[in-house]
Short mmCIF file of C-alpha atoms in Angstrom, two decimals:
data_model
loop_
_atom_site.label_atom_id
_atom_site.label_comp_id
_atom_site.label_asym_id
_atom_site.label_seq_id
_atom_site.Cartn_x
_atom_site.Cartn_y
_atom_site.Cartn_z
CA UNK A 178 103.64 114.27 119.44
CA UNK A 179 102.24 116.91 122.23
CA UNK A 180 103.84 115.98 125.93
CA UNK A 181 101.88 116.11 128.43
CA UNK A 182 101.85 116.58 131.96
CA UNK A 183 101.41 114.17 134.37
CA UNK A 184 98.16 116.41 135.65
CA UNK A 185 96.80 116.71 132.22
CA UNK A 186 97.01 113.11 131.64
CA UNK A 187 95.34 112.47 134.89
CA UNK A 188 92.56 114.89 134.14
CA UNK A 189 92.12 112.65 130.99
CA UNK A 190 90.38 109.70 133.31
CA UNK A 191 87.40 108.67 132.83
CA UNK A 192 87.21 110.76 129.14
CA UNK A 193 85.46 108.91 126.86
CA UNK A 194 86.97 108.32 123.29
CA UNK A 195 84.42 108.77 119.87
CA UNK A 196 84.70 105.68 118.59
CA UNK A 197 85.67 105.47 114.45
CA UNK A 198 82.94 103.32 112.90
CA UNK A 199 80.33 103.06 109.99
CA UNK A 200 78.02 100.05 109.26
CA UNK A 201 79.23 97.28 107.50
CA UNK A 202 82.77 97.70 107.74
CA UNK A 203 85.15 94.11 107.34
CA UNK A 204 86.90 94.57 111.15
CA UNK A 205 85.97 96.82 113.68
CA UNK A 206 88.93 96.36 116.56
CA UNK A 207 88.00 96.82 119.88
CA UNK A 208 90.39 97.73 122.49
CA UNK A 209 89.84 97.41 126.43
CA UNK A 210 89.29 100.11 126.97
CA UNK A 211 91.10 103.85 126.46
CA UNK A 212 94.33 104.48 128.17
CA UNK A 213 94.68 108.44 129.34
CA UNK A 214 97.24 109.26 126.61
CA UNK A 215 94.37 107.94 124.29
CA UNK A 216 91.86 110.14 126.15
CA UNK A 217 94.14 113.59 126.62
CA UNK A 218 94.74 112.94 122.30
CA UNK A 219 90.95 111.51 121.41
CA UNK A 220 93.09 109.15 119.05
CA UNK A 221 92.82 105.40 119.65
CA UNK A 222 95.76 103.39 121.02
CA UNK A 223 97.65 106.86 121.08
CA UNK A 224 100.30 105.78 123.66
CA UNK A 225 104.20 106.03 122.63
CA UNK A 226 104.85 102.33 123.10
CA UNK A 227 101.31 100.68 121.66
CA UNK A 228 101.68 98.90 118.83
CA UNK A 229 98.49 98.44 117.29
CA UNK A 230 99.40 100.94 114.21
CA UNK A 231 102.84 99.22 113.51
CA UNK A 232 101.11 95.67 113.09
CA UNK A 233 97.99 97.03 111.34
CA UNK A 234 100.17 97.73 108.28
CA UNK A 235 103.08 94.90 109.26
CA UNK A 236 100.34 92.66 108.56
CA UNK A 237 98.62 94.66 105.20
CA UNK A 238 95.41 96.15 106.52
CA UNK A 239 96.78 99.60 105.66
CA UNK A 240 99.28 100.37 102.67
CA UNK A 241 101.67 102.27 105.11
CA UNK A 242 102.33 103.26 108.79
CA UNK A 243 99.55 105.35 109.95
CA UNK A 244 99.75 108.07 113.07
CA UNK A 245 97.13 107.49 115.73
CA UNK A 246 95.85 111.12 114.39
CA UNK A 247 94.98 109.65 111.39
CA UNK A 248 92.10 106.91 112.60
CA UNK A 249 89.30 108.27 110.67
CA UNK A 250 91.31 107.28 107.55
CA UNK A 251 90.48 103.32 108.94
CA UNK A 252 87.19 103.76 107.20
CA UNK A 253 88.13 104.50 104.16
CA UNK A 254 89.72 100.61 104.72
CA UNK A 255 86.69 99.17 105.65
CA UNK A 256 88.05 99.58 109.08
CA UNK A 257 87.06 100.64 112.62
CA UNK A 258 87.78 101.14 116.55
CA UNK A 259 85.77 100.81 119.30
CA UNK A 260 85.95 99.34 123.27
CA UNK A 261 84.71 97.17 125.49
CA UNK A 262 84.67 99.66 128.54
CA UNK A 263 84.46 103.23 127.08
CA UNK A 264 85.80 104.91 130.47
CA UNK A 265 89.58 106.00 130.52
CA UNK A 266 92.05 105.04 132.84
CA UNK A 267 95.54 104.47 133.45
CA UNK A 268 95.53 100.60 133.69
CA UNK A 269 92.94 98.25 132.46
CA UNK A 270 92.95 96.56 136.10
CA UNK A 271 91.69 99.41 137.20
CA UNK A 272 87.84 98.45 135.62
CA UNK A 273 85.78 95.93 137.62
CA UNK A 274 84.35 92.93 136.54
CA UNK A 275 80.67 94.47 136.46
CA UNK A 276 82.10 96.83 133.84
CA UNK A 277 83.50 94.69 131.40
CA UNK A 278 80.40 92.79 130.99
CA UNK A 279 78.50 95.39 131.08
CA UNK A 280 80.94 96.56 128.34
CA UNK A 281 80.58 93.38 126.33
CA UNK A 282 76.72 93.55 126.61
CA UNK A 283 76.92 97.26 125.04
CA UNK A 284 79.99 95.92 122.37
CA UNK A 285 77.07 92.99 121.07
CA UNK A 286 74.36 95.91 120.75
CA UNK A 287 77.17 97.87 118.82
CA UNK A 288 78.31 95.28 116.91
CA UNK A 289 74.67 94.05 115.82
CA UNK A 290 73.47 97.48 114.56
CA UNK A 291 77.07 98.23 112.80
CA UNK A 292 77.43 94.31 111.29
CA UNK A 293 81.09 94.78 110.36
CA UNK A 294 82.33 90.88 109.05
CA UNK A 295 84.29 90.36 111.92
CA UNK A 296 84.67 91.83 115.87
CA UNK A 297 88.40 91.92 116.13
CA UNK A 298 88.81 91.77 120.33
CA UNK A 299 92.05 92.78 120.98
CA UNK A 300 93.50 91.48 124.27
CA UNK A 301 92.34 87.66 125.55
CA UNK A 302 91.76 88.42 128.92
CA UNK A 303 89.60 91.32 128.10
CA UNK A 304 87.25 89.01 125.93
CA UNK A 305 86.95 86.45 128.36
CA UNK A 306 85.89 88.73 130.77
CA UNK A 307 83.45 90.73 128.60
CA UNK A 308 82.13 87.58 127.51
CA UNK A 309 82.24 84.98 130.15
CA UNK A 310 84.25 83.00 128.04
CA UNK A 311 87.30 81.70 130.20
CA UNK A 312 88.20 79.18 127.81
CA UNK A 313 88.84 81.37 124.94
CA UNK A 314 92.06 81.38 122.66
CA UNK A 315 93.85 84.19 120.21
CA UNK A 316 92.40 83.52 117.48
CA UNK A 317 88.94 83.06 115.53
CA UNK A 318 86.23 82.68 117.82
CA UNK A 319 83.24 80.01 117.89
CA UNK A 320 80.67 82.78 119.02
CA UNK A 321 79.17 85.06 116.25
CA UNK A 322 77.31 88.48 117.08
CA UNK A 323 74.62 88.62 114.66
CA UNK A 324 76.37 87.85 111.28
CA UNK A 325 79.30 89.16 112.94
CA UNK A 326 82.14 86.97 113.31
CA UNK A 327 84.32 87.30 116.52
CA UNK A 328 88.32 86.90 116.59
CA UNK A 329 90.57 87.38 119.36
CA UNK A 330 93.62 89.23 119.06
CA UNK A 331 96.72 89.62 121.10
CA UNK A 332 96.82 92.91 122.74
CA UNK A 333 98.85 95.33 121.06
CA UNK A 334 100.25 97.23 124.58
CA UNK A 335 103.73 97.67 124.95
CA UNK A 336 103.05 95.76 128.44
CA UNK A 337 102.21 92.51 126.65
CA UNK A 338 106.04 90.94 126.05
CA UNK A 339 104.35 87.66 125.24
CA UNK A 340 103.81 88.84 121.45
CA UNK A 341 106.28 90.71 119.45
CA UNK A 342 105.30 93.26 116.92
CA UNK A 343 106.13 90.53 113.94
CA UNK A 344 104.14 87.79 115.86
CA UNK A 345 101.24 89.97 116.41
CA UNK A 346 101.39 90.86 112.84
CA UNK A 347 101.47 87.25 111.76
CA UNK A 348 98.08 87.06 113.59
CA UNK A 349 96.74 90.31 112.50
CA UNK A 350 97.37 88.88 108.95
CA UNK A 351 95.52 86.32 109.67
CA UNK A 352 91.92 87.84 110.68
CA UNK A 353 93.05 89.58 107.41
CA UNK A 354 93.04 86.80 104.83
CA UNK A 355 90.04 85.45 106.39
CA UNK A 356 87.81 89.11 106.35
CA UNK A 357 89.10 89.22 102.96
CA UNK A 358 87.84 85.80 101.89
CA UNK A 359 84.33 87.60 103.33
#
């Protein structure tokens, strides 16, 4: 993995990341937002100690480990990345509460053109706040977008020592067995 410089990574902020989609996929993830490892890379959830590619094949949506250089092979999964706040930054408490919904008004419009099966939200507290929905859970979602269903994952950061990598795969396999069911 390239090392970079505490100046490069800086110059990363406020980079925005393409996102990996196509129309009717099963999941599209969406992230908070990208981090500046992400940015300085253009590869999703690119940081060292992320683990949102360990758990996506712990829990079976890919057949083995793949590197964050490797996203566009999602598709060929029926898989896709995108975020609710398309800005970099170092920390996502750096984005402001007009932002995120904001972010989750532009994620509906996304989400209704591209009609994956489900919006896979990854972090809680970056759903409730993109859609005013302080009550929500981990976990499938009463709200739909379109004929999108909406599930809430834990947030794969390293940060996030609530959820290990095998319980976050448990729920990952989860949303799994349910987009598979259709």
């Amino acid at each position: 993995m390239t090392r970079f410089t505490p100046a490069e990574l800086e110059a990363a902020r406020d980079r925005l990341v393409p996102d990996v989609v196509a129309d009717g996929l099963h999941v599209l993830f969406c992230g908070i937002n990208p981090g500046l490892m992400t940015a300085a890379t253009g590869h999703h959830f690119a940081r060292p100690g992320n683990r949102f590619w360990p758990v996506l094949h712990l829990s079976g949506f890919t057949p083995r480990l793949l590197k964050p250089s490797e996203q566009r092979e999602l598709l060929s999964y029926g898989l896709g990345i995108t975020n609710v706040v398309a800005r970099a930054s170092a920390r996502a408490d750096e984005l402001s509460a007009e932002e995120y919904r904001e972010g989750g008004r532009l994620l509906a419009e996304k989400v209704t053109r591209l009609q994956p099966r489900w919006l896979a939200v990854v972090g809680v507290t970056a759903y409730r706040a993109a859609f005013d929905d302080k009550k929500a859970r981990v976990g499938p979602q009463e709200r739909t977008i379109g004929a999108s269903r909406v599930w809430v994952l834990p947030n794969p950061s390293g940060l996030n020592a609530h959820w290990t990598a095998a319980t976050m795969a448990e729920e990952f396999a989860r949303l799994r067995a349910a987009a598979e069911q259709g």
